[in-house]
Amino acid sequence: MSTAADPTGSAPVLELRGVTVRFGSVAALSRVSLALRAGEVTCVLGENGSGKSTLVAVLSGLQRPVEGELLLDGQPVRLRSPQQARSRGIATVWQDLAIAPLMSVWRNFFLGAEPTRGTWPFRRLDVGRAEEIAGREMARVGVTGLDPGQPASALQAGERQSLAIARALHFGARVLVIDEPTAPMTVAQRALVLQSVVAARDAGLAVLFVTHSPQYAHLVGDRFLLLGGGRVAGDLTREDVDLEDLTRLVAGGDELSLLTGHLRAAHPDR
């Protein structure tokens, strides 16, 4: 099932066309197409094994498809590594986010790109400016009253995700891929992550948010991509579905089975 043409008429920043990824004889993704537009949140939902993690790996440069293509600003591109993806403005916030726990928040924010002052050979870190920037950018995504000099180990799970999103915003990402964290979170911590997602969208980024929760998806999503068995089972907008509809579809009820059945009937080779 697919939606009508995009009403805004905006061209995708990043697009997948007919992407297939195989592990041996198993197709983890099968002819998946997806368009990510600036200022829009696309939520990806599906059960375990539906292909969500493989999709993240493709977008982040960890996995190369065997079929199909990726287009950045309408031009074909091959992402051979996460470093190359980042250099092209595609930032990924990983499910199991790694930080350096004994380093400060501002150190984790900059990760080798710290501001300096003075000229060589007397150049040195500008700690004051680094703390000011880190604190300001964290507040931008909803984390206020934070001491940037505290160890990163003091951050809650939601704050760690917000830190990674704030960093991507500051360093000029155009596409933000967020793989929902597996760490247990309180409602307040999840609210921080969702607030950061909205901040990224409002800053004009094209956001892909992978989640298992239709409730969270419907709070922030503009579009919803439903995956089942590595295939696109639904490509919907907020105008297509309300929360009840989305919850029923994600639960794998009769509607999702019907969508998948129609897809396979129309494309038996998938």
mmCIF file of C-alpha atoms in Angstrom:
data_model
loop_
_atom_site.group_PDB
_atom_site.id
_atom_site.type_symbol
_atom_site.label_atom_id
_atom_site.label_comp_id
_atom_site.label_asym_id
_atom_site.label_seq_id
_atom_site.Cartn_x
_atom_site.Cartn_y
_atom_site.Cartn_z
ATOM 1 C CA MET A 1 0.000 0.000 0.000
ATOM 2 C CA SER A 2 1.420 3.397 -0.869
ATOM 3 C CA THR A 3 0.433 6.964 -0.444
ATOM 4 C CA ALA A 4 -0.302 9.554 -3.059
ATOM 5 C CA ALA A 5 2.374 11.897 -4.305
ATOM 6 C CA ASP A 6 3.942 14.116 -1.717
ATOM 7 C CA PRO A 7 1.657 17.148 -1.320
ATOM 8 C CA THR A 8 4.529 19.528 -0.640
ATOM 9 C CA GLY A 9 6.236 18.676 -3.895
ATOM 10 C CA SER A 10 9.614 18.734 -2.155
ATOM 11 C CA ALA A 11 12.313 16.504 -3.583
ATOM 12 C CA PRO A 12 13.726 13.820 -1.286
ATOM 13 C CA VAL A 13 17.061 14.504 0.359
ATOM 14 C CA LEU A 14 17.793 10.773 0.545
ATOM 15 C CA GLU A 15 15.977 8.074 -1.383
ATOM 16 C CA LEU A 16 16.090 4.286 -1.621
ATOM 17 C CA ARG A 17 14.792 2.663 -4.798
ATOM 18 C CA GLY A 18 14.181 -1.061 -4.946
ATOM 19 C CA VAL A 19 16.865 -1.898 -2.389
ATOM 20 C CA THR A 20 17.502 -5.582 -1.684
ATOM 21 C CA VAL A 21 19.895 -6.980 0.909
ATOM 22 C CA ARG A 22 20.561 -10.702 1.214
ATOM 23 C CA PHE A 23 22.339 -12.739 3.836
ATOM 24 C CA GLY A 24 23.006 -15.975 2.025
ATOM 25 C CA SER A 25 19.722 -17.018 0.444
ATOM 26 C CA VAL A 26 17.648 -14.957 2.874
ATOM 27 C CA ALA A 27 16.447 -11.520 1.756
ATOM 28 C CA ALA A 28 16.635 -9.226 4.797
ATOM 29 C CA LEU A 29 15.246 -6.432 2.610
ATOM 30 C CA SER A 30 13.388 -7.030 -0.639
ATOM 31 C CA ARG A 31 12.930 -4.170 -3.114
ATOM 32 C CA VAL A 32 12.402 -1.561 -0.432
ATOM 33 C CA SER A 33 11.795 2.007 -1.573
ATOM 34 C CA LEU A 34 11.804 5.003 0.749
ATOM 35 C CA ALA A 35 11.995 8.792 0.382
ATOM 36 C CA LEU A 36 13.253 11.044 3.199
ATOM 37 C CA ARG A 37 12.419 14.749 2.873
ATOM 38 C CA ALA A 38 13.675 17.793 4.719
ATOM 39 C CA GLY A 39 11.517 18.827 7.655
ATOM 40 C CA GLU A 40 9.724 15.485 7.776
ATOM 41 C CA VAL A 41 9.827 12.534 10.190
ATOM 42 C CA THR A 42 9.420 9.084 8.678
ATOM 43 C CA CYS A 43 8.768 6.398 11.285
ATOM 44 C CA VAL A 44 9.704 2.802 10.481
ATOM 45 C CA LEU A 45 7.738 0.144 12.329
ATOM 46 C CA GLY A 46 7.674 -3.639 12.274
ATOM 47 C CA GLU A 47 8.223 -6.740 14.328
ATOM 48 C CA ASN A 48 11.647 -8.169 15.148
ATOM 49 C CA GLY A 49 13.100 -9.605 11.962
ATOM 50 C CA SER A 50 11.093 -7.290 9.721
ATOM 51 C CA GLY A 51 14.223 -5.623 8.326
ATOM 52 C CA LYS A 52 14.383 -2.453 10.425
ATOM 53 C CA SER A 53 17.985 -2.955 11.565
ATOM 54 C CA THR A 54 19.115 -3.854 8.045
ATOM 55 C CA LEU A 55 17.503 -0.675 6.736
ATOM 56 C CA VAL A 56 19.438 1.364 9.305
ATOM 57 C CA ALA A 57 22.644 -0.433 8.290
ATOM 58 C CA VAL A 58 22.093 0.479 4.627
ATOM 59 C CA LEU A 59 21.402 4.137 5.359
ATOM 60 C CA SER A 60 24.411 4.419 7.670
ATOM 61 C CA GLY A 61 26.873 2.838 5.246
ATOM 62 C CA LEU A 62 27.361 -0.397 7.183
ATOM 63 C CA GLN A 63 25.597 -2.605 4.639
ATOM 64 C CA ARG A 64 25.644 -2.378 0.868
ATOM 65 C CA PRO A 65 22.598 -3.586 -1.084
ATOM 66 C CA VAL A 66 22.907 -6.232 -3.764
ATOM 67 C CA GLU A 67 20.141 -4.611 -5.807
ATOM 68 C CA GLY A 68 18.626 -1.152 -6.044
ATOM 69 C CA GLU A 69 20.166 2.238 -5.454
ATOM 70 C CA LEU A 70 20.513 5.105 -3.015
ATOM 71 C CA LEU A 71 20.138 8.669 -4.192
ATOM 72 C CA LEU A 72 21.313 11.769 -2.350
ATOM 73 C CA ASP A 73 19.780 14.970 -3.725
ATOM 74 C CA GLY A 74 18.673 12.933 -6.731
ATOM 75 C CA GLN A 75 22.167 11.635 -7.529
ATOM 76 C CA PRO A 76 23.146 7.966 -7.120
ATOM 77 C CA VAL A 77 25.535 7.405 -4.231
ATOM 78 C CA ARG A 78 27.329 4.423 -2.729
ATOM 79 C CA LEU A 79 27.906 4.503 1.001
ATOM 80 C CA ARG A 80 30.856 2.275 1.786
ATOM 81 C CA SER A 81 31.252 3.137 5.481
ATOM 82 C CA PRO A 82 29.651 5.104 8.327
ATOM 83 C CA GLN A 83 32.432 7.674 7.959
ATOM 84 C CA GLN A 84 31.490 8.236 4.328
ATOM 85 C CA ALA A 85 27.809 8.507 5.255
ATOM 86 C CA ARG A 86 28.632 11.131 7.895
ATOM 87 C CA SER A 87 30.753 13.080 5.431
ATOM 88 C CA ARG A 88 27.695 13.296 3.195
ATOM 89 C CA GLY A 89 25.507 14.594 5.996
ATOM 90 C CA ILE A 90 23.869 11.343 7.110
ATOM 91 C CA ALA A 91 24.116 10.902 10.885
ATOM 92 C CA THR A 92 23.002 7.750 12.688
ATOM 93 C CA VAL A 93 22.047 7.526 16.355
ATOM 94 C CA TRP A 94 22.579 3.876 17.149
ATOM 95 C CA GLN A 95 20.285 1.657 19.167
ATOM 96 C CA ASP A 96 23.011 0.829 21.704
ATOM 97 C CA LEU A 97 24.643 4.217 21.893
ATOM 98 C CA ALA A 98 28.249 4.125 23.024
ATOM 99 C CA ILE A 99 29.732 6.986 25.019
ATOM 100 C CA ALA A 100 32.995 7.460 26.875
ATOM 101 C CA PRO A 101 31.565 7.363 30.416
ATOM 102 C CA LEU A 102 34.556 8.884 32.214
ATOM 103 C CA MET A 103 34.826 11.786 29.797
ATOM 104 C CA SER A 104 32.755 14.911 30.261
ATOM 105 C CA VAL A 105 29.540 15.621 28.399
ATOM 106 C CA TRP A 106 31.226 18.317 26.326
ATOM 107 C CA ARG A 107 34.072 15.972 25.382
ATOM 108 C CA ASN A 108 31.551 13.386 24.195
ATOM 109 C CA PHE A 109 29.733 16.114 22.297
ATOM 110 C CA PHE A 110 32.767 17.149 20.257
ATOM 111 C CA LEU A 111 34.688 13.850 19.954
ATOM 112 C CA GLY A 112 37.861 15.238 18.424
ATOM 113 C CA ALA A 113 36.380 18.423 16.949
ATOM 114 C CA GLU A 114 36.837 20.553 20.075
ATOM 115 C CA PRO A 115 37.092 24.329 19.646
ATOM 116 C CA THR A 116 40.530 25.813 20.221
ATOM 117 C CA ARG A 117 41.999 29.249 20.771
ATOM 118 C CA GLY A 118 45.358 30.803 20.103
ATOM 119 C CA THR A 119 47.689 30.093 17.224
ATOM 120 C CA TRP A 120 50.193 27.321 16.733
ATOM 121 C CA PRO A 121 52.373 26.448 18.623
ATOM 122 C CA PHE A 122 50.338 27.929 21.489
ATOM 123 C CA ARG A 123 46.935 26.638 20.405
ATOM 124 C CA ARG A 124 44.938 25.024 23.209
ATOM 125 C CA LEU A 125 41.444 23.767 23.917
ATOM 126 C CA ASP A 126 38.821 26.415 24.542
ATOM 127 C CA VAL A 127 37.032 24.575 27.332
ATOM 128 C CA GLY A 128 34.753 27.479 28.190
ATOM 129 C CA ARG A 129 33.464 27.761 24.641
ATOM 130 C CA ALA A 130 33.122 23.985 24.355
ATOM 131 C CA GLU A 131 30.983 23.851 27.489
ATOM 132 C CA GLU A 132 28.896 26.811 26.334
ATOM 133 C CA ILE A 133 28.196 25.237 22.947
ATOM 134 C CA ALA A 134 27.422 21.795 24.371
ATOM 135 C CA GLY A 135 25.041 23.244 26.953
ATOM 136 C CA ARG A 136 23.281 25.420 24.378
ATOM 137 C CA GLU A 137 22.875 22.630 21.854
ATOM 138 C CA MET A 138 21.579 20.207 24.484
ATOM 139 C CA ALA A 139 19.008 22.801 25.564
ATOM 140 C CA ARG A 140 17.999 23.133 21.922
ATOM 141 C CA VAL A 141 16.796 19.518 21.947
ATOM 142 C CA GLY A 142 15.139 19.797 25.348
ATOM 143 C CA VAL A 143 17.852 18.903 27.871
ATOM 144 C CA THR A 144 18.040 21.970 30.088
ATOM 145 C CA GLY A 145 19.993 22.702 33.268
ATOM 146 C CA LEU A 146 22.751 20.279 32.312
ATOM 147 C CA ASP A 147 26.316 20.688 33.548
ATOM 148 C CA PRO A 148 28.445 20.014 30.427
ATOM 149 C CA GLY A 149 31.450 19.350 32.638
ATOM 150 C CA GLN A 150 29.915 16.365 34.413
ATOM 151 C CA PRO A 151 30.917 12.817 33.427
ATOM 152 C CA ALA A 152 28.809 11.381 30.645
ATOM 153 C CA SER A 153 28.117 8.368 32.870
ATOM 154 C CA ALA A 154 25.748 10.615 34.831
ATOM 155 C CA LEU A 155 23.427 10.969 31.824
ATOM 156 C CA GLN A 156 20.210 9.005 31.682
ATOM 157 C CA ALA A 157 19.469 6.863 28.613
ATOM 158 C CA GLY A 158 17.202 9.491 27.061
ATOM 159 C CA GLU A 159 19.776 12.209 27.637
ATOM 160 C CA ARG A 160 22.430 10.131 25.883
ATOM 161 C CA GLN A 161 20.252 9.829 22.792
ATOM 162 C CA SER A 162 19.534 13.561 22.948
ATOM 163 C CA LEU A 163 23.276 14.224 23.163
ATOM 164 C CA ALA A 164 23.863 12.302 19.934
ATOM 165 C CA ILE A 165 20.997 14.121 18.195
ATOM 166 C CA ALA A 166 22.240 17.516 19.408
ATOM 167 C CA ARG A 167 25.715 16.680 18.102
ATOM 168 C CA ALA A 168 24.331 15.750 14.685
ATOM 169 C CA LEU A 169 22.404 19.017 14.511
ATOM 170 C CA HIS A 170 25.427 21.084 15.508
ATOM 171 C CA PHE A 171 27.764 19.478 13.000
ATOM 172 C CA GLY A 172 25.442 20.029 10.049
ATOM 173 C CA ALA A 173 23.724 16.708 9.427
ATOM 174 C CA ARG A 174 21.013 16.815 6.758
ATOM 175 C CA VAL A 175 19.621 13.327 7.352
ATOM 176 C CA LEU A 176 19.191 11.885 10.842
ATOM 177 C CA VAL A 177 18.627 8.151 11.327
ATOM 178 C CA ILE A 178 17.528 7.222 14.849
ATOM 179 C CA ASP A 179 17.411 3.561 15.852
ATOM 180 C CA GLU A 180 15.225 3.442 18.950
ATOM 181 C CA PRO A 181 17.310 2.556 22.016
ATOM 182 C CA THR A 182 16.850 -0.816 23.676
ATOM 183 C CA ALA A 183 17.837 0.472 27.132
ATOM 184 C CA PRO A 184 14.912 0.775 29.564
ATOM 185 C CA MET A 185 13.602 4.332 29.751
ATOM 186 C CA THR A 186 11.121 6.176 31.888
ATOM 187 C CA VAL A 187 8.310 8.090 30.224
ATOM 188 C CA ALA A 188 10.229 11.330 30.876
ATOM 189 C CA GLN A 189 13.364 9.945 29.211
ATOM 190 C CA ARG A 190 11.415 8.796 26.150
ATOM 191 C CA ALA A 191 9.793 12.218 26.014
ATOM 192 C CA LEU A 192 13.282 13.725 25.756
ATOM 193 C CA VAL A 193 14.108 11.543 22.775
ATOM 194 C CA LEU A 194 10.829 12.438 21.065
ATOM 195 C CA GLN A 195 11.419 16.125 21.777
ATOM 196 C CA SER A 196 14.849 15.800 20.176
ATOM 197 C CA VAL A 197 13.280 14.158 17.113
ATOM 198 C CA VAL A 198 10.869 17.081 16.755
ATOM 199 C CA ALA A 199 13.715 19.577 17.206
ATOM 200 C CA ALA A 200 15.631 17.910 14.376
ATOM 201 C CA ARG A 201 12.582 18.000 12.124
ATOM 202 C CA ASP A 202 11.944 21.659 12.943
ATOM 203 C CA ALA A 203 15.582 22.423 12.105
ATOM 204 C CA GLY A 204 14.899 21.130 8.594
ATOM 205 C CA LEU A 205 16.498 17.696 8.794
ATOM 206 C CA ALA A 206 15.068 14.643 7.076
ATOM 207 C CA VAL A 207 14.504 12.253 9.983
ATOM 208 C CA LEU A 208 14.041 8.490 9.964
ATOM 209 C CA PHE A 209 12.918 7.176 13.361
ATOM 210 C CA VAL A 210 12.876 3.420 13.915
ATOM 211 C CA THR A 211 10.523 2.412 16.696
ATOM 212 C CA HIS A 212 8.432 -0.518 17.845
ATOM 213 C CA SER A 213 5.802 1.774 19.375
ATOM 214 C CA PRO A 214 2.913 3.059 17.228
ATOM 215 C CA GLN A 215 2.037 5.468 20.054
ATOM 216 C CA TYR A 216 5.436 7.181 19.940
ATOM 217 C CA ALA A 217 5.483 7.042 16.139
ATOM 218 C CA HIS A 218 2.128 8.768 15.843
ATOM 219 C CA LEU A 219 3.222 11.516 18.233
ATOM 220 C CA VAL A 220 6.087 12.660 16.009
ATOM 221 C CA GLY A 221 5.682 11.000 12.609
ATOM 222 C CA ASP A 222 4.639 12.589 9.332
ATOM 223 C CA ARG A 223 4.939 9.321 7.421
ATOM 224 C CA PHE A 224 4.916 5.675 8.493
ATOM 225 C CA LEU A 225 6.753 2.851 6.724
ATOM 226 C CA LEU A 226 5.584 -0.599 7.832
ATOM 227 C CA LEU A 227 8.001 -3.466 7.233
ATOM 228 C CA GLY A 228 7.118 -7.141 7.272
ATOM 229 C CA GLY A 229 9.520 -9.895 6.296
ATOM 230 C CA GLY A 230 11.867 -7.390 4.698
ATOM 231 C CA ARG A 231 9.126 -5.976 2.455
ATOM 232 C CA VAL A 232 7.222 -2.715 2.545
ATOM 233 C CA ALA A 233 3.773 -3.658 3.850
ATOM 234 C CA GLY A 234 2.551 -0.079 4.143
ATOM 235 C CA ASP A 235 3.674 3.446 3.269
ATOM 236 C CA LEU A 236 1.268 5.828 4.976
ATOM 237 C CA THR A 237 0.853 9.417 6.127
ATOM 238 C CA ARG A 238 -0.882 10.906 9.157
ATOM 239 C CA GLU A 239 -3.823 11.617 6.870
ATOM 240 C CA ASP A 240 -4.088 7.904 6.057
ATOM 241 C CA VAL A 241 -4.176 6.513 9.585
ATOM 242 C CA ASP A 242 -5.046 7.556 13.114
ATOM 243 C CA LEU A 243 -3.374 6.034 16.163
ATOM 244 C CA GLU A 244 -5.895 3.213 16.407
ATOM 245 C CA ASP A 245 -5.361 2.233 12.774
ATOM 246 C CA LEU A 246 -1.586 2.375 13.110
ATOM 247 C CA THR A 247 -1.627 0.296 16.304
ATOM 248 C CA ARG A 248 -3.758 -2.374 14.621
ATOM 249 C CA LEU A 249 -1.503 -2.506 11.592
ATOM 250 C CA VAL A 250 1.711 -2.736 13.627
ATOM 251 C CA ALA A 251 0.184 -5.458 15.782
ATOM 252 C CA GLY A 252 0.118 -7.640 12.678
ATOM 253 C CA GLY A 253 -3.640 -7.962 12.527
ATOM 254 C CA ASP A 254 -5.757 -8.859 9.535
ATOM 255 C CA GLU A 255 -5.122 -5.502 7.893
ATOM 256 C CA LEU A 256 -1.353 -6.005 7.755
ATOM 257 C CA SER A 257 -1.799 -9.556 6.480
ATOM 258 C CA LEU A 258 -4.103 -8.211 3.780
ATOM 259 C CA LEU A 259 -1.558 -5.552 2.780
ATOM 260 C CA THR A 260 1.222 -8.127 2.600
ATOM 261 C CA GLY A 261 -0.987 -10.532 0.652
ATOM 262 C CA HIS A 262 -1.827 -7.901 -1.952
ATOM 263 C CA LEU A 263 1.848 -7.011 -2.232
ATOM 264 C CA ARG A 264 2.906 -10.599 -2.826
ATOM 265 C CA ALA A 265 0.088 -11.183 -5.314
ATOM 266 C CA ALA A 266 1.099 -8.115 -7.291
ATOM 267 C CA HIS A 267 4.821 -8.975 -7.112
ATOM 268 C CA PRO A 268 5.184 -12.763 -6.756
ATOM 269 C CA ASP A 269 8.923 -12.586 -7.461
ATOM 270 C CA ARG A 270 9.599 -10.549 -4.295
#
